[in-house]
Short mmCIF file of C-alpha atoms and ligand atoms in Angstrom, two decimals:
data_model
loop_
_atom_site.label_atom_id
_atom_site.label_comp_id
_atom_site.label_asym_id
_atom_site.label_seq_id
_atom_site.Cartn_x
_atom_site.Cartn_y
_atom_site.Cartn_z
CA MET A 1 24.96 -19.07 -18.16
CA ASN A 2 21.39 -19.83 -19.26
CA ILE A 3 19.57 -16.53 -19.26
CA ASP A 4 15.80 -16.81 -18.92
CA LEU A 5 14.81 -13.31 -19.91
CA ILE A 6 16.32 -10.12 -21.29
CA VAL A 7 14.33 -6.89 -21.30
CA ARG A 8 15.95 -4.58 -23.85
CA ASP A 9 16.03 -0.79 -24.19
CA ALA A 10 14.49 -0.02 -20.83
CA THR A 11 14.28 3.40 -19.22
CA LEU A 12 14.68 3.07 -15.46
CA PRO A 13 12.82 5.12 -12.83
CA ASP A 14 16.08 7.00 -12.08
CA GLY A 15 16.19 8.23 -15.68
CA ARG A 16 18.89 5.92 -17.10
CA SER A 17 17.82 4.97 -20.64
CA GLY A 18 18.87 2.27 -23.11
CA GLN A 19 19.34 -0.33 -20.37
CA ASP A 20 19.11 -4.09 -20.85
CA ILE A 21 18.06 -6.26 -17.90
CA ALA A 22 18.98 -9.95 -17.82
CA VAL A 23 17.36 -12.45 -15.44
CA ALA A 24 18.60 -15.98 -14.68
CA GLY A 25 17.58 -18.32 -11.88
CA GLY A 26 14.96 -15.82 -10.75
CA ARG A 27 17.51 -13.04 -10.12
CA ILE A 28 18.75 -10.03 -12.07
CA VAL A 29 22.20 -11.01 -13.37
CA GLY A 30 22.85 -8.09 -15.71
CA LEU A 31 21.77 -4.45 -15.90
CA GLU A 32 23.67 -2.40 -18.45
CA PRO A 33 23.37 -1.03 -22.00
CA ARG A 34 23.36 -3.64 -24.80
CA ILE A 35 23.88 -7.03 -23.14
CA SER A 36 25.29 -9.25 -25.90
CA ALA A 37 23.99 -12.59 -24.57
CA THR A 38 20.78 -14.15 -25.80
CA ALA A 39 17.95 -15.44 -23.65
CA ARG A 40 15.11 -17.92 -23.75
CA GLU A 41 12.73 -14.96 -23.96
CA GLU A 42 13.32 -11.33 -24.89
CA ILE A 43 11.12 -8.27 -24.45
CA ASP A 44 11.76 -5.05 -26.35
CA ALA A 45 10.74 -2.29 -23.96
CA GLY A 46 11.25 0.23 -26.77
CA GLY A 47 12.48 2.96 -24.44
CA ASN A 48 9.51 2.55 -22.11
CA LEU A 49 9.76 2.76 -18.34
CA VAL A 50 10.71 -0.47 -16.60
CA ALA A 51 10.14 -0.36 -12.86
CA PRO A 52 10.22 -2.77 -9.96
CA PRO A 53 6.72 -4.11 -9.21
CA PHE A 54 4.19 -1.97 -7.40
CA VAL A 55 3.83 -2.57 -3.66
CA ASP A 56 0.76 -1.82 -1.53
CA CYS A 57 1.82 -1.68 2.10
CA HIS A 58 -1.63 -0.95 3.53
CA PHE A 59 -4.64 -3.02 2.52
CA HIS A 60 -7.55 -5.04 3.93
CA MET A 61 -7.77 -8.26 1.95
CA ASP A 62 -10.35 -9.85 4.25
CA ALA A 63 -12.89 -7.25 3.13
CA THR A 64 -11.91 -6.66 -0.48
CA LEU A 65 -14.38 -7.26 -3.32
CA SER A 66 -17.20 -7.74 -0.79
CA LEU A 67 -19.02 -4.67 -2.09
CA GLY A 68 -22.77 -5.18 -1.85
CA ARG A 69 -22.57 -7.92 0.79
CA PRO A 70 -24.86 -7.95 2.64
CA ARG A 71 -25.90 -4.55 1.20
CA LEU A 72 -24.39 -1.43 -0.31
CA ASN A 73 -23.04 1.52 1.68
CA GLU A 74 -25.72 4.00 0.61
CA SER A 75 -24.35 7.03 2.50
CA GLY A 76 -20.70 6.40 1.59
CA THR A 77 -19.64 7.25 5.15
CA LEU A 78 -17.14 5.60 7.49
CA LEU A 79 -19.87 4.98 10.08
CA GLU A 80 -22.08 3.06 7.65
CA GLY A 81 -18.96 1.22 6.44
CA ILE A 82 -18.15 0.09 10.01
CA ALA A 83 -21.77 -0.95 10.55
CA LEU A 84 -21.73 -2.90 7.29
CA TRP A 85 -18.51 -4.73 8.19
CA GLY A 86 -20.14 -5.62 11.52
CA GLU A 87 -23.08 -7.13 9.62
CA LEU A 88 -20.85 -8.98 7.17
CA LYS A 89 -18.33 -10.42 9.68
CA PRO A 90 -20.59 -13.09 11.21
CA LEU A 91 -21.70 -14.13 7.71
CA LEU A 92 -18.17 -14.69 6.39
CA THR A 93 -17.15 -18.15 5.29
CA ALA A 94 -13.57 -19.26 4.74
CA GLU A 95 -14.39 -20.26 1.17
CA ALA A 96 -15.80 -16.83 0.33
CA VAL A 97 -12.85 -14.96 1.88
CA ILE A 98 -10.37 -17.17 0.00
CA GLU A 99 -12.24 -16.81 -3.28
CA ARG A 100 -12.40 -13.01 -3.05
CA ALA A 101 -8.75 -12.70 -1.96
CA LEU A 102 -7.54 -14.91 -4.81
CA ALA A 103 -9.63 -12.89 -7.27
CA TYR A 104 -8.08 -9.72 -5.88
CA CYS A 105 -4.56 -11.16 -6.26
CA ASP A 106 -5.32 -11.85 -9.94
CA LEU A 107 -6.46 -8.27 -10.38
CA ALA A 108 -3.33 -7.04 -8.59
CA VAL A 109 -0.98 -9.11 -10.75
CA ALA A 110 -2.64 -7.67 -13.87
CA GLN A 111 -1.80 -4.20 -12.51
CA GLY A 112 1.83 -5.09 -11.78
CA LEU A 113 1.14 -5.10 -8.03
CA LEU A 114 3.08 -8.09 -6.66
CA ALA A 115 3.36 -7.39 -2.92
CA VAL A 116 0.66 -6.43 -0.43
CA ARG A 117 0.68 -5.90 3.33
CA SER A 118 -2.85 -6.68 4.46
CA HIS A 119 -4.35 -6.09 7.85
CA VAL A 120 -6.60 -8.92 8.94
CA ASP A 121 -9.29 -8.39 11.55
CA VAL A 122 -8.66 -10.56 14.63
CA CYS A 123 -11.82 -9.46 16.46
CA ASP A 124 -13.64 -12.63 15.44
CA ASP A 125 -13.12 -15.46 17.88
CA ARG A 126 -13.20 -17.97 15.01
CA LEU A 127 -10.13 -16.26 13.41
CA LEU A 128 -11.79 -17.32 10.20
CA ALA A 129 -10.28 -14.54 8.07
CA VAL A 130 -6.84 -15.14 9.61
CA ASP A 131 -6.84 -18.80 8.62
CA ALA A 132 -8.32 -18.01 5.20
CA LEU A 133 -5.67 -15.39 4.38
CA LEU A 134 -2.83 -17.60 5.68
CA ASP A 135 -4.11 -20.19 3.21
CA VAL A 136 -4.19 -17.57 0.43
CA LYS A 137 -0.66 -16.45 1.35
CA ARG A 138 0.60 -20.00 0.79
CA GLN A 139 -1.33 -20.40 -2.46
CA VAL A 140 -0.11 -17.17 -4.06
CA ALA A 141 3.49 -17.32 -2.76
CA PRO A 142 4.99 -18.35 -6.14
CA TYR A 143 3.84 -15.12 -7.76
CA PHE A 144 2.76 -12.73 -5.01
CA ASP A 145 4.08 -11.61 -1.60
CA LEU A 146 1.26 -11.35 0.93
CA GLN A 147 2.24 -10.08 4.38
CA LEU A 148 -0.37 -10.13 7.13
CA VAL A 149 -0.92 -7.77 10.08
CA ALA A 150 -2.92 -8.87 13.14
CA PHE A 151 -5.42 -6.03 13.32
CA PRO A 152 -7.77 -5.64 16.31
CA GLN A 153 -10.39 -3.67 14.36
CA ASP A 154 -12.71 -3.25 17.37
CA GLY A 155 -9.90 -2.13 19.70
CA TYR A 156 -7.15 -4.12 21.42
CA LEU A 157 -8.42 -3.12 24.89
CA ARG A 158 -11.99 -2.26 23.95
CA SER A 159 -12.84 -5.64 22.47
CA PRO A 160 -12.86 -8.26 25.25
CA THR A 161 -11.20 -11.06 23.29
CA ALA A 162 -8.94 -9.01 21.00
CA ALA A 163 -5.77 -9.41 23.10
CA ALA A 164 -6.01 -13.20 23.19
CA ASN A 165 -7.04 -13.40 19.54
CA LEU A 166 -4.12 -11.22 18.47
CA GLU A 167 -1.65 -13.56 20.18
CA ARG A 168 -3.39 -16.59 18.64
CA ALA A 169 -3.12 -14.99 15.17
CA LEU A 170 0.60 -14.33 15.69
CA ASP A 171 1.06 -17.93 16.86
CA ARG A 172 -0.52 -19.12 13.61
CA GLY A 173 1.96 -17.18 11.47
CA VAL A 174 0.65 -13.64 11.08
CA GLU A 175 3.87 -11.66 10.98
CA VAL A 176 3.12 -8.01 11.90
CA VAL A 177 1.51 -6.51 15.03
CA GLY A 178 -1.34 -4.06 14.33
CA GLY A 179 -3.44 -1.74 16.46
CA ILE A 180 -5.97 1.07 16.38
CA PRO A 181 -5.28 3.31 19.42
CA HIS A 182 -7.62 6.14 18.39
CA PHE A 183 -10.52 3.66 18.55
CA GLU A 184 -9.87 2.69 22.18
CA ARG A 185 -12.22 4.24 24.75
CA THR A 186 -9.90 6.99 25.96
CA MET A 187 -6.64 8.65 24.99
CA PRO A 188 -4.82 6.93 27.95
CA GLU A 189 -6.22 3.52 26.91
CA GLY A 190 -5.08 4.22 23.35
CA ALA A 191 -1.59 4.94 24.64
CA GLU A 192 -1.70 1.80 26.80
CA SER A 193 -2.63 -0.28 23.72
CA VAL A 194 0.34 1.16 21.82
CA ARG A 195 2.68 0.28 24.71
CA ARG A 196 1.43 -3.28 25.05
CA LEU A 197 1.38 -3.98 21.31
CA CYS A 198 4.92 -2.65 20.83
CA GLU A 199 6.07 -4.84 23.72
CA ILE A 200 4.52 -7.90 22.05
CA ALA A 201 6.35 -7.03 18.82
CA ALA A 202 9.65 -6.54 20.66
CA ALA A 203 9.28 -9.83 22.54
CA ARG A 204 8.46 -11.75 19.36
CA GLY A 205 10.92 -9.92 17.08
CA LEU A 206 8.13 -8.68 14.80
CA ARG A 207 7.36 -5.49 12.93
CA VAL A 208 4.55 -3.11 13.95
CA ASP A 209 2.01 -1.36 11.72
CA MET A 210 -0.75 0.53 13.49
CA HIS A 211 -3.73 2.42 12.23
CA CYS A 212 -2.79 5.53 14.16
CA ASP A 213 -4.59 8.84 14.67
CA GLU A 214 -6.97 8.24 11.77
CA THR A 215 -9.07 11.20 12.86
CA ASP A 216 -9.34 14.95 12.34
CA ASP A 217 -8.63 15.55 16.05
CA PRO A 218 -5.69 17.97 16.32
CA LEU A 219 -5.05 16.70 19.87
CA SER A 220 -4.79 13.01 19.01
CA ARG A 221 -1.33 12.03 20.23
CA HIS A 222 -0.89 8.31 19.53
CA VAL A 223 1.83 8.79 16.93
CA GLU A 224 3.90 10.47 19.64
CA THR A 225 3.45 7.41 21.88
CA LEU A 226 4.19 5.08 18.96
CA ALA A 227 7.46 6.90 18.23
CA ALA A 228 8.45 7.02 21.92
CA GLU A 229 7.74 3.30 22.41
CA THR A 230 9.71 2.52 19.25
CA VAL A 231 12.74 4.26 20.73
CA ARG A 232 12.24 2.77 24.22
CA LEU A 233 12.06 -0.79 22.87
CA GLY A 234 14.77 -0.42 20.22
CA LEU A 235 12.36 -1.03 17.35
CA GLN A 236 13.70 1.78 15.14
CA GLY A 237 13.02 1.21 11.44
CA ARG A 238 10.58 -1.63 12.15
CA VAL A 239 7.47 0.36 13.07
CA ALA A 240 4.97 1.95 10.70
CA GLY A 241 2.29 4.49 11.53
CA SER A 242 -0.60 4.19 9.08
CA HIS A 243 -2.87 7.10 8.17
CA LEU A 244 -1.66 9.70 10.75
CA THR A 245 -4.38 11.97 9.42
CA SER A 246 -4.66 13.97 12.65
CA MET A 247 -1.20 15.38 11.80
CA HIS A 248 -3.00 17.35 9.08
CA SER A 249 -4.90 19.26 11.77
CA MET A 250 -2.25 19.50 14.50
CA ASP A 251 -0.68 22.70 15.72
CA ASN A 252 2.39 23.57 13.62
CA TYR A 253 4.68 24.13 16.60
CA TYR A 254 3.77 20.75 18.06
CA VAL A 255 4.39 19.05 14.71
CA SER A 256 7.86 20.60 14.51
CA LYS A 257 8.72 18.77 17.74
CA LEU A 258 6.89 15.60 16.73
CA LEU A 259 8.78 15.29 13.41
CA ALA A 260 12.10 15.18 15.27
CA LEU A 261 10.83 12.40 17.55
CA MET A 262 9.48 10.42 14.57
CA ALA A 263 12.84 10.79 12.81
CA GLU A 264 14.65 9.57 15.95
CA ALA A 265 12.37 6.49 15.91
CA ARG A 266 12.90 6.06 12.14
CA LEU A 267 9.14 5.63 12.02
CA GLN A 268 7.73 4.63 8.67
CA VAL A 269 4.67 6.50 7.49
CA VAL A 270 1.87 5.12 5.35
CA ALA A 271 -0.65 7.57 3.96
CA ASN A 272 -3.75 6.26 2.19
CA PRO A 273 -4.73 9.12 -0.14
CA LEU A 274 -7.86 7.60 -1.74
CA ILE A 275 -9.39 6.83 1.63
CA ASN A 276 -8.11 9.81 3.60
CA ILE A 277 -9.54 12.32 1.11
CA VAL A 278 -13.00 10.76 1.24
CA LEU A 279 -13.25 9.85 4.94
CA GLN A 280 -11.55 12.79 6.69
CA GLY A 281 -13.05 16.22 7.13
CA ARG A 282 -16.56 14.76 7.24
CA HIS A 283 -17.54 16.81 10.30
CA ASP A 284 -16.35 20.02 8.66
CA THR A 285 -18.65 22.44 6.93
CA TYR A 286 -16.44 24.72 4.80
CA PRO A 287 -13.53 24.88 4.47
CA LYS A 288 -13.22 21.08 4.55
CA ARG A 289 -9.88 19.66 5.63
CA ARG A 290 -8.16 17.25 3.26
CA GLY A 291 -6.98 15.03 6.10
CA LEU A 292 -3.91 13.61 4.38
CA THR A 293 -0.88 13.54 6.67
CA ARG A 294 2.00 15.97 6.04
CA VAL A 295 3.78 14.00 3.33
CA PRO A 296 6.29 16.62 2.05
CA GLU A 297 7.28 17.65 5.57
CA LEU A 298 7.69 14.03 6.71
CA ARG A 299 9.89 13.33 3.70
CA ALA A 300 11.90 16.47 4.37
CA ALA A 301 12.47 15.20 7.92
CA GLY A 302 14.11 12.11 6.42
CA LEU A 303 11.28 9.66 7.05
CA GLN A 304 10.20 6.89 4.70
CA VAL A 305 6.73 7.69 3.40
CA ALA A 306 4.65 5.26 1.37
CA PHE A 307 1.15 5.40 -0.10
CA GLY A 308 -1.27 2.52 0.43
CA GLN A 309 -4.57 1.70 -1.21
CA ASP A 310 -6.33 0.62 2.02
CA CYS A 311 -9.60 -0.48 0.40
CA CYS A 312 -10.93 -1.78 -2.90
CA MET A 313 -14.66 -2.39 -3.39
CA ASP A 314 -15.47 -3.07 0.24
CA PRO A 315 -17.82 -1.68 2.93
CA TRP A 316 -15.73 1.49 3.31
CA TYR A 317 -14.88 2.30 -0.30
CA SER A 318 -16.89 1.34 -3.38
CA LEU A 319 -14.15 2.17 -5.87
CA GLY A 320 -10.54 1.04 -6.38
CA SER A 321 -8.95 -1.24 -8.97
CA ALA A 322 -5.66 -2.49 -7.46
CA ASP A 323 -4.00 0.30 -9.42
CA MET A 324 -1.21 1.83 -7.33
CA LEU A 325 -0.74 4.54 -9.96
CA ASP A 326 -4.27 5.67 -9.11
CA VAL A 327 -3.16 5.88 -5.47
CA ALA A 328 -0.01 7.84 -6.43
CA HIS A 329 -2.10 10.15 -8.62
CA MET A 330 -4.44 10.99 -5.75
CA GLY A 331 -1.56 11.41 -3.27
CA LEU A 332 0.23 13.76 -5.65
CA HIS A 333 -2.84 15.97 -5.95
CA VAL A 334 -3.98 16.02 -2.34
CA ALA A 335 -0.45 16.66 -1.00
CA GLN A 336 0.14 19.20 -3.81
CA MET A 337 3.33 17.36 -4.74
CA THR A 338 3.55 18.84 -8.24
CA GLY A 339 7.28 19.65 -8.30
CA ARG A 340 9.28 17.37 -10.61
CA ALA A 341 11.12 15.64 -7.75
CA ALA A 342 7.93 15.49 -5.69
CA MET A 343 6.04 13.74 -8.50
CA ARG A 344 8.82 11.16 -8.79
CA ALA A 345 8.61 10.72 -5.01
CA CYS A 346 4.93 9.80 -5.43
CA PHE A 347 5.99 6.98 -7.76
CA GLU A 348 8.55 5.85 -5.14
CA ALA A 349 5.75 5.91 -2.52
CA VAL A 350 4.07 3.00 -4.30
CA THR A 351 7.27 1.13 -5.18
CA THR A 352 10.56 1.45 -3.27
CA GLN A 353 9.22 3.23 -0.18
CA ALA A 354 6.36 0.76 0.20
CA ALA A 355 8.80 -2.13 -0.22
CA ALA A 356 10.92 -0.65 2.58
CA VAL A 357 7.87 -0.49 4.86
CA MET A 358 7.17 -4.17 4.20
CA GLY A 359 10.85 -4.99 4.71
CA LEU A 360 10.98 -6.81 1.37
CA SER A 361 14.42 -8.19 0.76
CA ASP A 362 16.07 -8.23 -2.68
CA TYR A 363 13.53 -5.79 -4.12
CA GLY A 364 14.48 -3.33 -6.86
CA LEU A 365 16.21 -3.13 -10.19
CA ARG A 366 19.84 -4.04 -9.48
CA VAL A 367 22.09 -7.03 -10.05
CA GLY A 368 21.38 -9.67 -7.39
CA ALA A 369 17.80 -8.57 -6.72
CA HIS A 370 14.77 -10.70 -7.58
CA GLY A 371 13.92 -10.76 -11.30
CA ASP A 372 10.64 -8.93 -10.74
CA LEU A 373 9.66 -5.96 -12.90
CA VAL A 374 6.93 -4.16 -14.79
CA VAL A 375 7.17 -2.69 -18.30
CA LEU A 376 4.88 0.33 -18.51
CA GLN A 377 3.47 2.18 -21.51
CA ALA A 378 5.13 5.41 -20.40
CA ARG A 379 8.54 7.03 -20.67
CA ASP A 380 9.08 7.98 -17.03
CA PRO A 381 7.44 7.80 -13.58
CA ILE A 382 5.68 11.15 -13.99
CA GLU A 383 4.08 10.06 -17.26
CA ALA A 384 3.20 6.72 -15.70
CA ILE A 385 1.25 8.52 -12.96
CA ARG A 386 -0.34 11.00 -15.41
CA LEU A 387 -1.63 8.21 -17.65
CA ARG A 388 -2.08 5.47 -15.02
CA ALA A 389 -0.02 3.72 -17.68
CA VAL A 390 -0.80 0.29 -19.08
CA ARG A 391 1.30 -2.53 -17.61
CA LEU A 392 2.52 -4.08 -20.84
CA HIS A 393 4.46 -6.92 -19.19
CA VAL A 394 4.56 -8.04 -15.57
CA VAL A 395 7.53 -10.25 -14.69
CA ARG A 396 8.04 -12.37 -11.58
CA ARG A 397 11.36 -14.17 -11.05
CA GLY A 398 12.18 -13.83 -14.75
CA ARG A 399 8.87 -15.17 -16.04
CA VAL A 400 6.19 -13.05 -17.73
CA ILE A 401 3.03 -13.57 -15.65
CA ALA A 402 0.80 -10.89 -17.18
CA ARG A 403 0.56 -9.11 -20.51
CA THR A 404 -1.68 -6.25 -21.57
CA ALA A 405 -1.97 -4.79 -25.07
CA PRO A 406 -0.85 -1.17 -25.40
CA ARG A 407 -3.58 1.39 -25.19
CA ALA A 408 -4.42 2.99 -28.51
CA THR A 409 -7.64 4.37 -29.87
CA ALA A 410 -8.57 4.55 -33.56
CA LEU A 411 -10.38 7.78 -34.30
CA ALA A 412 -12.80 7.75 -37.20
CA LEU A 413 -12.95 11.45 -38.01
CA PRO A 414 -14.14 12.56 -41.44
CA GLY A 415 -11.25 12.22 -43.91
CA ARG A 416 -8.69 11.90 -41.14
CA PRO A 417 -8.26 8.37 -39.77
CA VAL A 418 -5.80 8.53 -36.90
CA GLN A 419 -4.54 6.45 -33.98
CA VAL A 420 -4.36 8.21 -30.61
CA ASP A 421 -1.60 6.94 -28.34
CA PRO A 422 -2.00 8.53 -24.91
CA ALA A 423 1.76 8.39 -24.40
CA ALA A 424 2.43 10.38 -27.59
CA TYR A 425 2.17 13.74 -25.86
CA ALA A 426 5.50 14.38 -24.20
CA PRO A 427 6.83 17.51 -22.53
CA ALA A 428 8.95 19.63 -24.90
CA ALA A 429 11.94 19.41 -22.56
CA GLY A 430 13.23 17.31 -19.75
FE1 LIG B 1 -6.67 0.46 6.94
#
């Protein structure tokens, strides 16, 4: 067999060390210690962590890298962000959306991020961003998985043309049904939007991913409706609730009942730590609520929980760098997931769990899966998060598509020249 690539001496996210990974025909064909075959190209991982690529299952690619257009968000608030997006939307051109999205995909590849689920606003009768991102999806397909969600940003019922536009977007090839029930005029209308959108997904055989209860309102109940509709329509395991920040503020007794319903629906949960920590709790004085949904409790209930980036240099969020380790780092801190297993779970939230939310097939490091991987300048997932480790090699289908030099700093201290390797400081045990 002609082997295209062998990565040698890899440490896997599950802790197995000294592993060789062979890729042929775009697929992993060997994963074991010391593969004797030779390959067209070999990478010595030198005991570093080799992981499947990062996955961002909640993003807005139609807005990314638009920071400063038409002006900056001076207050840094959600309200000014929404106003800004409203100003920018009529000014968008297909060329500009495509150019920014392609630039973002380049940035993502450099960070080992090879799959993104992006919501795309359908509350623009031109569907300009929909067509632009469908074009981008085709262009990047050889090296990047872009999945699109039809997202009625201004409300499925509240915006007069959103319902028709959403169906038009799905007809054109957008593959996931989105929604924003907490933005509808009333709680009953929010529930009605959830019902109708889930019915559309069931009729078309599509997945659902709704912005759901992205508020601090302890009485927001749309996740309950989303779970109930999932069960009613037999959509278990195909529906994601994004944000769910109101769960942070809900009554504990109610949540104990809700978790069981969500587990019955096999609802997938997507928290967006960078955005939730800056946008929630804004009406609070002190103490200020964190607003992140109940990640440890959701995991303990057996639910899949992923972390998304949501925004990168757009009207809502001026920061971001397509670095899913940055997202995991923030999630770990805000959810206080500092236990050893909990920290590893934060790494899974931006890799395997996010891939499950997107329904990616043949993802992961195992024989038969796609030959996609990232070699990191770190020994294990915890160190990778701590250092936001350098992605030394990014591999897609057995081909290296990005390389970054290891991070090292030369100190010039008097009489003591020394190189500082950030990964040189390891725990004494474990
Ligand atoms: Fe979002």
